[in-house]
PDB file of C-alpha atoms in Angstrom:
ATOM      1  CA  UNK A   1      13.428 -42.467 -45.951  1.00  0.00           C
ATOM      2  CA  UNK A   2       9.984 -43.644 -45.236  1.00  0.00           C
ATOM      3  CA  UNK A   3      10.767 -44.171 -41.770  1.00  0.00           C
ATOM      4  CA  UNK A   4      12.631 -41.646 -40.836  1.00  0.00           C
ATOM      5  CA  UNK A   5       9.725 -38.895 -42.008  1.00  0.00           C
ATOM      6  CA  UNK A   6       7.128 -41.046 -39.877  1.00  0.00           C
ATOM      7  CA  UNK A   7       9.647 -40.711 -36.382  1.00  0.00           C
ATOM      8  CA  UNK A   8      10.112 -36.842 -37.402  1.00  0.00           C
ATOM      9  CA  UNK A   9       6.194 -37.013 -37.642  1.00  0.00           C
ATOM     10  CA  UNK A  10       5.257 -39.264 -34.488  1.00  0.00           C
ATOM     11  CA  UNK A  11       8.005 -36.491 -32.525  1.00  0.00           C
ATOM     12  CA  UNK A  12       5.746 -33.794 -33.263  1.00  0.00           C
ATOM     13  CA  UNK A  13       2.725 -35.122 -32.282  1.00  0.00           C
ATOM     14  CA  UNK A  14       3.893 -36.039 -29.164  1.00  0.00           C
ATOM     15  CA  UNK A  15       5.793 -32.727 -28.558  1.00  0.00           C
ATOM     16  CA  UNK A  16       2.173 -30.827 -29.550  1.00  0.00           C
ATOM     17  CA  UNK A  17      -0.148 -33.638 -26.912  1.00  0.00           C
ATOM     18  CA  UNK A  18       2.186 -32.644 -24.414  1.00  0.00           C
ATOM     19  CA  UNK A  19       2.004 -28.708 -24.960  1.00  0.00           C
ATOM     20  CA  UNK A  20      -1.966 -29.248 -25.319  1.00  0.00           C
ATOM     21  CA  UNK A  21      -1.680 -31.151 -21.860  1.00  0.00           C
ATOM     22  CA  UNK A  22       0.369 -28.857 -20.121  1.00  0.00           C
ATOM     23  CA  UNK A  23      -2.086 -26.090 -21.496  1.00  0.00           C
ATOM     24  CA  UNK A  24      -5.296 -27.916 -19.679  1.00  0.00           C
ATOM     25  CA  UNK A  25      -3.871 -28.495 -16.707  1.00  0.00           C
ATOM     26  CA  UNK A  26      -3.020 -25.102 -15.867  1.00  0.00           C
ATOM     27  CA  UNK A  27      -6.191 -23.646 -17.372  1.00  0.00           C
ATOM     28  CA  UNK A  28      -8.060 -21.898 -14.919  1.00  0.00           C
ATOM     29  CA  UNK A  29      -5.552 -22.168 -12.244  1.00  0.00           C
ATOM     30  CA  UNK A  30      -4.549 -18.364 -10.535  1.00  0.00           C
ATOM     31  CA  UNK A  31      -0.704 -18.184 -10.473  1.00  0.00           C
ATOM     32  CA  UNK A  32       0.992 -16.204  -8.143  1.00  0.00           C
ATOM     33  CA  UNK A  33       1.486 -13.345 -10.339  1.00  0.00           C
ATOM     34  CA  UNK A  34      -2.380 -13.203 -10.534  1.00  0.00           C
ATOM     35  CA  UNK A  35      -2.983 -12.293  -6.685  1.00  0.00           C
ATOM     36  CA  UNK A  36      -0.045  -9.685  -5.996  1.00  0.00           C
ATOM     37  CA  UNK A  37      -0.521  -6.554  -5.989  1.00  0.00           C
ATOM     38  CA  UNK A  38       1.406  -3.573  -7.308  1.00  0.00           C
ATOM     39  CA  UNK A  39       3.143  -0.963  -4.698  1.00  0.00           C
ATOM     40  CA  UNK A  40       1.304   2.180  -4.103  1.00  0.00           C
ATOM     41  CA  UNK A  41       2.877   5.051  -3.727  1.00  0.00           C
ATOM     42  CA  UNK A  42       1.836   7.811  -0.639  1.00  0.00           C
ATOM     43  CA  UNK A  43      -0.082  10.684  -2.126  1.00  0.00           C
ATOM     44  CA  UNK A  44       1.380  14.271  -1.364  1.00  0.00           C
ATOM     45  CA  UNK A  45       0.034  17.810  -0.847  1.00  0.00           C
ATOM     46  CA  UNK A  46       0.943  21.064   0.825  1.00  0.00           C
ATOM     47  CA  UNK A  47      -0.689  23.785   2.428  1.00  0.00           C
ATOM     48  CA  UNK A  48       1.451  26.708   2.918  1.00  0.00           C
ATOM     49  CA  UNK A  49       4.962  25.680   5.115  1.00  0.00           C
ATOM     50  CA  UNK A  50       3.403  22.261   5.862  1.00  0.00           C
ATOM     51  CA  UNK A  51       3.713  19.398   3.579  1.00  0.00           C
ATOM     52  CA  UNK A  52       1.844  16.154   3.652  1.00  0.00           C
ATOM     53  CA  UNK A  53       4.386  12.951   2.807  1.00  0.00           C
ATOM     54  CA  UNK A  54       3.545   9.088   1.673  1.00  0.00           C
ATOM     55  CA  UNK A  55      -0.209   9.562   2.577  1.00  0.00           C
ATOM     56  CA  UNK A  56      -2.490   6.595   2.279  1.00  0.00           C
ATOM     57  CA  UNK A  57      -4.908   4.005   3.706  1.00  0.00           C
ATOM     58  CA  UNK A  58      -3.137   1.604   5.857  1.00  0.00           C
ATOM     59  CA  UNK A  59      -2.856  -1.991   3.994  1.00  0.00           C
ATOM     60  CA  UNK A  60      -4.675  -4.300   5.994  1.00  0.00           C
ATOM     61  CA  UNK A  61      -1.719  -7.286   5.599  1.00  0.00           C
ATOM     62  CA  UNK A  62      -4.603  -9.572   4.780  1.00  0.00           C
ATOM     63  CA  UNK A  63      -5.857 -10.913   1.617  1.00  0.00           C
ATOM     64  CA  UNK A  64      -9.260  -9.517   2.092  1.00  0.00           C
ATOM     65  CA  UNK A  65      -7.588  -6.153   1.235  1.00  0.00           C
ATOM     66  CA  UNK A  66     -10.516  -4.213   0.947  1.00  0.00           C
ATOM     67  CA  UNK A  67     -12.068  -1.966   3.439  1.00  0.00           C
ATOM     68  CA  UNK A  68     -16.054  -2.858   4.399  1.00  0.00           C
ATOM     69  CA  UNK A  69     -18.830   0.000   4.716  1.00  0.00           C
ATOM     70  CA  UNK A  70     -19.127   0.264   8.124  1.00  0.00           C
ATOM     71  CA  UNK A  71     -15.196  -0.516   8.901  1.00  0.00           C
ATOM     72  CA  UNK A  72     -12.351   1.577  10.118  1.00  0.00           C
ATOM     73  CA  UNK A  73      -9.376   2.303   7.807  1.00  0.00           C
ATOM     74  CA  UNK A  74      -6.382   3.969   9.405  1.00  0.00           C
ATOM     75  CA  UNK A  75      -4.208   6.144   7.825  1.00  0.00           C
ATOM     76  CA  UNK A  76      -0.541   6.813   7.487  1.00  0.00           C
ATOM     77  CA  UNK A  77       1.479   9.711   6.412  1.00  0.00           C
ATOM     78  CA  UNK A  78       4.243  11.953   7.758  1.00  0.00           C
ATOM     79  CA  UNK A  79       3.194  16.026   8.315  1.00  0.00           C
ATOM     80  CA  UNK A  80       6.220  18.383   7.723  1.00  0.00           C
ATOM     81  CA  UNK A  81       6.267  21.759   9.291  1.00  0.00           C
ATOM     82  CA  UNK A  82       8.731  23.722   7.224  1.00  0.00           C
ATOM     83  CA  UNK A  83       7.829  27.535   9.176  1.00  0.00           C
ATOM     84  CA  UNK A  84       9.364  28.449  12.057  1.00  0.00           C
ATOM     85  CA  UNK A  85       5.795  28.916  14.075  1.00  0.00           C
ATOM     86  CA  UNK A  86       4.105  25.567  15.521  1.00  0.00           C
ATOM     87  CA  UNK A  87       1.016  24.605  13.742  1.00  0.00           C
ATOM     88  CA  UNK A  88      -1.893  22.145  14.716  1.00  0.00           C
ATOM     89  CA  UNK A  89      -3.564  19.386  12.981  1.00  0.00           C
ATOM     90  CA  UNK A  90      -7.293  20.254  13.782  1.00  0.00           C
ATOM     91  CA  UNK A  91      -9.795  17.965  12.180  1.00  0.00           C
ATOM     92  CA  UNK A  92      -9.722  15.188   9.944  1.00  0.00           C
ATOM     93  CA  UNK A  93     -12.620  14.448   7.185  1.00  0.00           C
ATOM     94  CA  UNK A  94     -13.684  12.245   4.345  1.00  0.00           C
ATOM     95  CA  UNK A  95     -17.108  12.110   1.801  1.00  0.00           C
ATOM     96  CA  UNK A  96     -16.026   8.203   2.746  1.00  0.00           C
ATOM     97  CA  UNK A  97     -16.416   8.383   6.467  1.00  0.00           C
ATOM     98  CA  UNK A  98     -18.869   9.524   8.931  1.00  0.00           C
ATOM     99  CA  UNK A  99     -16.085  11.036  10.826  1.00  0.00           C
ATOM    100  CA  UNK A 100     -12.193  10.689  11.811  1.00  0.00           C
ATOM    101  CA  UNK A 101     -10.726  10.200  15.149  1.00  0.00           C
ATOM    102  CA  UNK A 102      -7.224  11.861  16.454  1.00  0.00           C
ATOM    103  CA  UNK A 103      -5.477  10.471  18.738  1.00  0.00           C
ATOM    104  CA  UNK A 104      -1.924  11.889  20.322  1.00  0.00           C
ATOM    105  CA  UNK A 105       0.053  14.588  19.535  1.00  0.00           C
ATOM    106  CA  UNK A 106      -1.590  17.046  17.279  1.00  0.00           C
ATOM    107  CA  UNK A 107       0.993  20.210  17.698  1.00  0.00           C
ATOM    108  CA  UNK A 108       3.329  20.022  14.479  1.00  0.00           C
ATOM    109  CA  UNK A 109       6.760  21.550  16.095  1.00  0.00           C
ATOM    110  CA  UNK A 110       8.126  24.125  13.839  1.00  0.00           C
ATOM    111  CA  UNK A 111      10.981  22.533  12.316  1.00  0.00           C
ATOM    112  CA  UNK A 112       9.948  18.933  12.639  1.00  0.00           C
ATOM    113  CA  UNK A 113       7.649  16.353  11.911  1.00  0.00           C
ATOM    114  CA  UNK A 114       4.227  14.341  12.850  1.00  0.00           C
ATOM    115  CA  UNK A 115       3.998  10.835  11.824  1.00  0.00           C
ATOM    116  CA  UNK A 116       0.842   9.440  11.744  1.00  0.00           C
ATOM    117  CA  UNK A 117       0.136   6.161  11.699  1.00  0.00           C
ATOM    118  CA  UNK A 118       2.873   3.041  11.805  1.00  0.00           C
ATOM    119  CA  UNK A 119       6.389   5.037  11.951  1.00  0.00           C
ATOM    120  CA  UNK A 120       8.231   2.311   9.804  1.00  0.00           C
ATOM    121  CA  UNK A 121       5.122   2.284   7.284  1.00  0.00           C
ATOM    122  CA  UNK A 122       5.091   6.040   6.146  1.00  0.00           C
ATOM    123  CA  UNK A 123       8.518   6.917   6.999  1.00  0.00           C
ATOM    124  CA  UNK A 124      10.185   4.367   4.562  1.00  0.00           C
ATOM    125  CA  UNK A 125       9.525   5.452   1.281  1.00  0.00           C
ATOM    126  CA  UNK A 126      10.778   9.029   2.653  1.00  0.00           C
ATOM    127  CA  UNK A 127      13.830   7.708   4.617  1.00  0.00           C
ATOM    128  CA  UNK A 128      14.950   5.912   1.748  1.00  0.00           C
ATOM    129  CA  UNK A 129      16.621   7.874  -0.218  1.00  0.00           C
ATOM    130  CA  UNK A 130      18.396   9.659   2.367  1.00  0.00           C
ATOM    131  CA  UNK A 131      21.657   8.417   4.001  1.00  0.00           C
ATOM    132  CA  UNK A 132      21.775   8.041   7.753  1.00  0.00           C
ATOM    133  CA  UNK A 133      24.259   9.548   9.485  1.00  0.00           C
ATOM    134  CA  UNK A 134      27.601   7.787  10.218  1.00  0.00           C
ATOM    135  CA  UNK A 135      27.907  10.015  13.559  1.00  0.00           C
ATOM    136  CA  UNK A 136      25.886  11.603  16.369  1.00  0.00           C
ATOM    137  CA  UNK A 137      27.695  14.680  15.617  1.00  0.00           C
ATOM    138  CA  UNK A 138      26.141  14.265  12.323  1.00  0.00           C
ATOM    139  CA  UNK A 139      22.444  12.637  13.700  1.00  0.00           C
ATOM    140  CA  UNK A 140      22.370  15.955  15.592  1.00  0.00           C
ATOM    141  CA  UNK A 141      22.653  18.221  12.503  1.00  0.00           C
ATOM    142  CA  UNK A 142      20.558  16.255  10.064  1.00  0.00           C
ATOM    143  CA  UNK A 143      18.119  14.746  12.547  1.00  0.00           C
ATOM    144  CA  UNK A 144      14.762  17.098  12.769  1.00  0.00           C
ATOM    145  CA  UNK A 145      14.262  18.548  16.123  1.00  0.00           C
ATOM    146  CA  UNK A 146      11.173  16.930  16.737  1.00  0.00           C
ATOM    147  CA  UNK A 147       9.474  14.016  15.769  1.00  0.00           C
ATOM    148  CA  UNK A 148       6.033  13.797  16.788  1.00  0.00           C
ATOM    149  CA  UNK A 149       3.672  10.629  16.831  1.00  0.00           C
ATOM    150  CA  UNK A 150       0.037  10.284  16.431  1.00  0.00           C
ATOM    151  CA  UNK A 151      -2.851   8.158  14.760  1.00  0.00           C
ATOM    152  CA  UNK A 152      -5.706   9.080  12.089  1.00  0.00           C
ATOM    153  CA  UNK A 153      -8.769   6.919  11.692  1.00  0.00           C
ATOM    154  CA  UNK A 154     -11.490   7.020   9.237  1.00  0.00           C
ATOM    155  CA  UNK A 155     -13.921   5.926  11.150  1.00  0.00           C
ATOM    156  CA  UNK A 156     -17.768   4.660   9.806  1.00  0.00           C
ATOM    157  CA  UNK A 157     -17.157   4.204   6.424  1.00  0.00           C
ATOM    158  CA  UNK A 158     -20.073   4.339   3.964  1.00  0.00           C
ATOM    159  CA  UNK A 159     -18.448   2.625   0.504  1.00  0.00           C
ATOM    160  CA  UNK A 160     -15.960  -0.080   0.367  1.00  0.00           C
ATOM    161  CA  UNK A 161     -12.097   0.793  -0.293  1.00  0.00           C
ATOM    162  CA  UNK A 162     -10.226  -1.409  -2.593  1.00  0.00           C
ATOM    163  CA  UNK A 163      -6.596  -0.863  -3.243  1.00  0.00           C
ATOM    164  CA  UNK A 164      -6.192   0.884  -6.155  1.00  0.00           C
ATOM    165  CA  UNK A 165      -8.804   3.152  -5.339  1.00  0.00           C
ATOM    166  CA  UNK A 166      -8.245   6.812  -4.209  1.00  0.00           C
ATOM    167  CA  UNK A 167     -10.103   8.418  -1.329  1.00  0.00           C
ATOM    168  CA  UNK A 168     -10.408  12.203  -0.525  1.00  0.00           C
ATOM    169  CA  UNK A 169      -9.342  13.368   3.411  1.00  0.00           C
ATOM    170  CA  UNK A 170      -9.291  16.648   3.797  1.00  0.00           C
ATOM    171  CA  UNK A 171      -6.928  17.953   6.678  1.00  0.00           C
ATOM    172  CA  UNK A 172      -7.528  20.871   8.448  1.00  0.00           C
ATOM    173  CA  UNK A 173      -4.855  22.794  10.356  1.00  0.00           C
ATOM    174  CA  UNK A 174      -4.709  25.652  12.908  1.00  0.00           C
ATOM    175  CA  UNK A 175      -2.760  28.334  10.748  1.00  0.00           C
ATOM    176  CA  UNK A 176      -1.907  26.479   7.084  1.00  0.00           C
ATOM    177  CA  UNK A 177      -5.806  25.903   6.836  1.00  0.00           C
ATOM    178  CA  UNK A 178      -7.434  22.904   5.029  1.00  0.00           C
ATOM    179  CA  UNK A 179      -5.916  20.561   2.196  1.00  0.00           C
ATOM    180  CA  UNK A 180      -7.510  17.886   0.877  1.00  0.00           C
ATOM    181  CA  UNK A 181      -5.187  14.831  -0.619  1.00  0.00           C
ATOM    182  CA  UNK A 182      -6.265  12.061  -2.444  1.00  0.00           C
ATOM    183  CA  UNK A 183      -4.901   8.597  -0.157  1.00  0.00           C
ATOM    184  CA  UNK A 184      -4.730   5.373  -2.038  1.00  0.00           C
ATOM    185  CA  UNK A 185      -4.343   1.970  -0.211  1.00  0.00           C
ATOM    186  CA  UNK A 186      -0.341   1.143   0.706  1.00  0.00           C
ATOM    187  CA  UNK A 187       0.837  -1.740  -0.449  1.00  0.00           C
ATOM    188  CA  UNK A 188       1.294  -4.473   2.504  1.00  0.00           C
ATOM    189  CA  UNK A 189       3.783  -4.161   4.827  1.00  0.00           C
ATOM    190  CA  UNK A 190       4.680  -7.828   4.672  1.00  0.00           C
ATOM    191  CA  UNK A 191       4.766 -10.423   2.498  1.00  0.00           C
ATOM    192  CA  UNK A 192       0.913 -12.239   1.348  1.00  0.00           C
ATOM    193  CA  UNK A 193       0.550 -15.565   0.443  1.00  0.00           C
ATOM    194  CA  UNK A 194      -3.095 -15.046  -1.088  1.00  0.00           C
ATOM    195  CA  UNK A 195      -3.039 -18.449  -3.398  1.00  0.00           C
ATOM    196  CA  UNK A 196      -6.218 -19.601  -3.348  1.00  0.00           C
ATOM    197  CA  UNK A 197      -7.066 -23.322  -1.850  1.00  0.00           C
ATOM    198  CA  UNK A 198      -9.134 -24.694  -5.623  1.00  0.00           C
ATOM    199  CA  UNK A 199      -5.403 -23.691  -8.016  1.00  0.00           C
ATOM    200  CA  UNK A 200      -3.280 -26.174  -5.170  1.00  0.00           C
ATOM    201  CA  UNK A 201      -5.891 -28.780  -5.603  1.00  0.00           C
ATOM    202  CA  UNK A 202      -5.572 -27.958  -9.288  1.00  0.00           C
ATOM    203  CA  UNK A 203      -1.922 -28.581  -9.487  1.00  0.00           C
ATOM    204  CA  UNK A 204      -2.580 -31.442  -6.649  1.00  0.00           C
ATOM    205  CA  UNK A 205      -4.625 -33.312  -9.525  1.00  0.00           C
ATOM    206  CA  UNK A 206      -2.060 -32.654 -12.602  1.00  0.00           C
TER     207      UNK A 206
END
Protein backbone atom coordinates (compact mmCIF):
# COMPACT_ATOMS: atom_id res chain seq x y z
CA UNK A 1 0.00 0.00 0.00
CA UNK A 2 3.06 1.91 0.86
CA UNK A 3 4.29 1.67 -2.50
CA UNK A 4 1.72 2.12 -4.48
CA UNK A 5 0.86 5.81 -2.74
CA UNK A 6 4.69 6.75 -3.33
CA UNK A 7 4.32 5.80 -7.53
CA UNK A 8 0.81 7.76 -7.40
CA UNK A 9 3.03 10.49 -5.65
CA UNK A 10 6.39 10.34 -7.79
CA UNK A 11 3.52 10.50 -11.08
CA UNK A 12 2.50 13.76 -9.98
CA UNK A 13 5.53 15.32 -9.49
CA UNK A 14 6.71 14.47 -12.63
CA UNK A 15 3.41 15.34 -14.45
CA UNK A 16 3.65 19.04 -12.46
CA UNK A 17 8.01 19.45 -13.51
CA UNK A 18 6.89 18.86 -16.84
CA UNK A 19 3.86 21.44 -16.91
CA UNK A 20 6.34 23.94 -14.97
CA UNK A 21 8.87 23.18 -17.91
CA UNK A 22 6.66 23.50 -20.65
CA UNK A 23 5.47 26.83 -18.91
CA UNK A 24 9.28 28.36 -19.03
CA UNK A 25 10.01 27.52 -22.18
CA UNK A 26 7.32 29.26 -23.82
CA UNK A 27 7.45 32.24 -21.47
CA UNK A 28 8.10 35.23 -23.26
CA UNK A 29 7.89 33.73 -26.61
CA UNK A 30 5.13 35.80 -29.17
CA UNK A 31 2.87 33.10 -30.73
CA UNK A 32 1.31 33.59 -33.82
CA UNK A 33 -1.90 34.65 -32.48
CA UNK A 34 0.08 37.55 -30.84
CA UNK A 35 1.15 39.33 -34.25
CA UNK A 36 -2.17 39.00 -36.43
CA UNK A 37 -4.23 41.38 -36.76
CA UNK A 38 -8.01 41.63 -36.78
CA UNK A 39 -9.96 42.56 -40.24
CA UNK A 40 -11.05 46.07 -40.59
CA UNK A 41 -13.93 46.84 -42.00
CA UNK A 42 -14.26 50.01 -44.85
CA UNK A 43 -15.88 52.99 -43.22
CA UNK A 44 -19.08 54.39 -45.06
CA UNK A 45 -20.78 57.77 -45.58
CA UNK A 46 -23.09 59.54 -47.98
CA UNK A 47 -23.62 62.82 -49.25
CA UNK A 48 -26.80 63.24 -50.99
CA UNK A 49 -27.18 60.42 -54.17
CA UNK A 50 -23.50 59.49 -53.70
CA UNK A 51 -22.38 56.96 -51.28
CA UNK A 52 -18.90 56.25 -50.10
CA UNK A 53 -18.24 52.14 -49.79
CA UNK A 54 -15.32 50.03 -47.81
CA UNK A 55 -13.24 53.28 -47.27
CA UNK A 56 -9.87 52.97 -45.64
CA UNK A 57 -6.07 53.35 -45.59
CA UNK A 58 -4.48 50.92 -47.84
CA UNK A 59 -2.65 48.01 -45.67
CA UNK A 60 0.82 48.25 -46.41
CA UNK A 61 1.25 44.06 -46.71
CA UNK A 62 4.25 44.54 -44.49
CA UNK A 63 4.79 43.97 -40.91
CA UNK A 64 5.82 47.47 -40.26
CA UNK A 65 2.07 48.25 -40.67
CA UNK A 66 2.15 51.61 -39.60
CA UNK A 67 2.26 54.70 -41.63
CA UNK A 68 5.50 57.24 -40.82
CA UNK A 69 5.04 61.20 -40.50
CA UNK A 70 6.26 62.26 -43.53
CA UNK A 71 4.94 59.01 -45.62
CA UNK A 72 2.24 58.51 -48.16
CA UNK A 73 -0.81 56.34 -47.32
CA UNK A 74 -3.13 55.53 -50.20
CA UNK A 75 -6.54 55.03 -49.95
CA UNK A 76 -9.20 52.70 -51.16
CA UNK A 77 -12.88 52.88 -51.43
CA UNK A 78 -15.60 52.57 -54.08
CA UNK A 79 -17.84 56.09 -54.84
CA UNK A 80 -21.50 55.27 -55.84
CA UNK A 81 -23.46 57.73 -57.83
CA UNK A 82 -27.05 56.79 -57.22
CA UNK A 83 -28.67 60.31 -59.26
CA UNK A 84 -29.14 60.33 -62.62
CA UNK A 85 -26.76 63.66 -63.16
CA UNK A 86 -22.79 63.01 -63.28
CA UNK A 87 -21.01 64.31 -60.32
CA UNK A 88 -17.20 65.05 -59.69
CA UNK A 89 -14.85 64.15 -57.02
CA UNK A 90 -13.12 67.62 -56.46
CA UNK A 91 -10.62 67.66 -53.67
CA UNK A 92 -9.41 65.37 -51.21
CA UNK A 93 -8.27 66.48 -47.47
CA UNK A 94 -7.08 65.28 -44.13
CA UNK A 95 -6.01 67.21 -40.48
CA UNK A 96 -3.35 64.07 -41.12
CA UNK A 97 -1.90 65.20 -44.38
CA UNK A 98 -0.48 68.23 -45.86
CA UNK A 99 -2.45 67.53 -48.90
CA UNK A 100 -4.00 64.64 -51.23
CA UNK A 101 -3.23 63.89 -54.75
CA UNK A 102 -5.93 62.65 -57.55
CA UNK A 103 -5.03 60.91 -60.08
CA UNK A 104 -7.48 59.53 -63.11
CA UNK A 105 -10.88 59.67 -63.59
CA UNK A 106 -12.63 62.03 -61.31
CA UNK A 107 -16.27 62.26 -63.19
CA UNK A 108 -18.62 59.79 -61.14
CA UNK A 109 -21.07 58.57 -64.17
CA UNK A 110 -24.58 58.79 -63.06
CA UNK A 111 -25.55 55.36 -62.52
CA UNK A 112 -22.17 53.85 -61.83
CA UNK A 113 -19.24 53.73 -59.87
CA UNK A 114 -15.49 55.12 -59.08
CA UNK A 115 -13.13 52.82 -57.50
CA UNK A 116 -10.36 54.22 -55.98
CA UNK A 117 -7.55 52.61 -55.14
CA UNK A 118 -6.71 48.59 -55.79
CA UNK A 119 -10.10 47.33 -57.59
CA UNK A 120 -9.89 43.78 -55.91
CA UNK A 121 -9.07 45.56 -52.42
CA UNK A 122 -12.26 47.79 -51.98
CA UNK A 123 -14.51 46.01 -54.22
CA UNK A 124 -14.44 42.65 -52.23
CA UNK A 125 -16.09 43.19 -49.17
CA UNK A 126 -18.94 44.86 -51.48
CA UNK A 127 -18.94 42.14 -54.22
CA UNK A 128 -19.28 39.59 -51.76
CA UNK A 129 -22.40 39.25 -50.93
CA UNK A 130 -23.76 39.61 -54.25
CA UNK A 131 -24.05 36.72 -56.79
CA UNK A 132 -22.46 37.13 -60.18
CA UNK A 133 -24.33 36.62 -62.96
CA UNK A 134 -24.61 33.16 -64.62
CA UNK A 135 -25.21 35.04 -68.14
CA UNK A 136 -24.23 38.10 -70.17
CA UNK A 137 -27.80 38.62 -70.68
CA UNK A 138 -27.84 38.85 -67.02
CA UNK A 139 -24.06 40.78 -66.59
CA UNK A 140 -25.79 43.36 -68.81
CA UNK A 141 -28.77 44.01 -66.48
CA UNK A 142 -27.04 43.80 -63.14
CA UNK A 143 -23.65 45.11 -64.22
CA UNK A 144 -23.44 49.14 -63.51
CA UNK A 145 -23.01 51.11 -66.60
CA UNK A 146 -19.86 52.45 -65.71
CA UNK A 147 -17.10 51.62 -63.70
CA UNK A 148 -14.64 54.21 -63.27
CA UNK A 149 -10.95 53.91 -61.89
CA UNK A 150 -8.82 56.28 -60.07
CA UNK A 151 -6.24 56.70 -57.10
CA UNK A 152 -6.32 58.87 -53.72
CA UNK A 153 -3.15 59.65 -51.83
CA UNK A 154 -2.61 61.24 -48.57
CA UNK A 155 0.26 62.69 -49.20
CA UNK A 156 2.85 64.44 -46.29
CA UNK A 157 1.61 63.03 -43.38
CA UNK A 158 2.22 64.78 -40.04
CA UNK A 159 1.32 61.79 -37.25
CA UNK A 160 1.90 58.18 -37.64
CA UNK A 161 -1.15 55.78 -38.67
CA UNK A 162 -1.40 52.52 -36.94
CA UNK A 163 -4.07 50.08 -37.84
CA UNK A 164 -6.67 50.34 -35.63
CA UNK A 165 -6.60 53.89 -35.73
CA UNK A 166 -9.22 56.08 -37.57
CA UNK A 167 -8.32 59.05 -39.73
CA UNK A 168 -10.67 61.88 -40.95
CA UNK A 169 -10.68 62.63 -45.13
CA UNK A 170 -13.00 64.79 -46.03
CA UNK A 171 -14.23 64.46 -49.77
CA UNK A 172 -15.42 67.14 -51.62
CA UNK A 173 -17.64 66.80 -54.69
CA UNK A 174 -18.90 69.04 -57.53
CA UNK A 175 -22.78 68.92 -56.75
CA UNK A 176 -23.23 66.37 -53.45
CA UNK A 177 -20.72 68.82 -51.63
CA UNK A 178 -18.24 67.72 -48.87
CA UNK A 179 -18.39 64.53 -46.51
CA UNK A 180 -15.99 63.71 -44.26
CA UNK A 181 -15.57 59.73 -43.30
CA UNK A 182 -13.58 58.37 -40.78
CA UNK A 183 -10.92 55.57 -42.82
CA UNK A 184 -9.31 52.98 -40.66
CA UNK A 185 -6.32 50.85 -41.92
CA UNK A 186 -7.59 47.55 -44.16
CA UNK A 187 -6.53 44.59 -43.09
CA UNK A 188 -3.66 43.06 -45.51
CA UNK A 189 -4.43 41.88 -48.63
CA UNK A 190 -2.26 38.82 -48.24
CA UNK A 191 -1.17 36.65 -45.88
CA UNK A 192 1.90 38.08 -43.06
CA UNK A 193 4.24 36.01 -41.56
CA UNK A 194 5.33 38.73 -38.85
CA UNK A 195 6.98 36.03 -36.22
CA UNK A 196 9.62 37.63 -34.86
CA UNK A 197 13.42 36.14 -35.29
CA UNK A 198 14.20 36.03 -30.85
CA UNK A 199 10.49 33.47 -30.27
CA UNK A 200 12.21 30.85 -33.27
CA UNK A 201 15.44 31.00 -31.45
CA UNK A 202 13.30 30.57 -28.36
CA UNK A 203 11.65 27.45 -29.48
CA UNK A 204 15.19 26.63 -31.34
CA UNK A 205 16.66 26.36 -27.64
CA UNK A 206 13.61 24.30 -25.94
Amino acid sequence: MRLQKRRVFTSSVVGVGAALVLAGCGAGQITQTDTMLPAVNGALASAGKISLRNAGIANRNDCEQAYTAGSTAPLTLTIANAGTADDELVSVSSPSAAGANIQGQKAIVAGSTLVVGDADAAESAASSSSSAPTSEAGAATNAPAKVGHATVELQGLNTVIWPGQLTPVTFVFRDAGPVTVQVPVAAPTKELNCQPAQSEQAEAGH
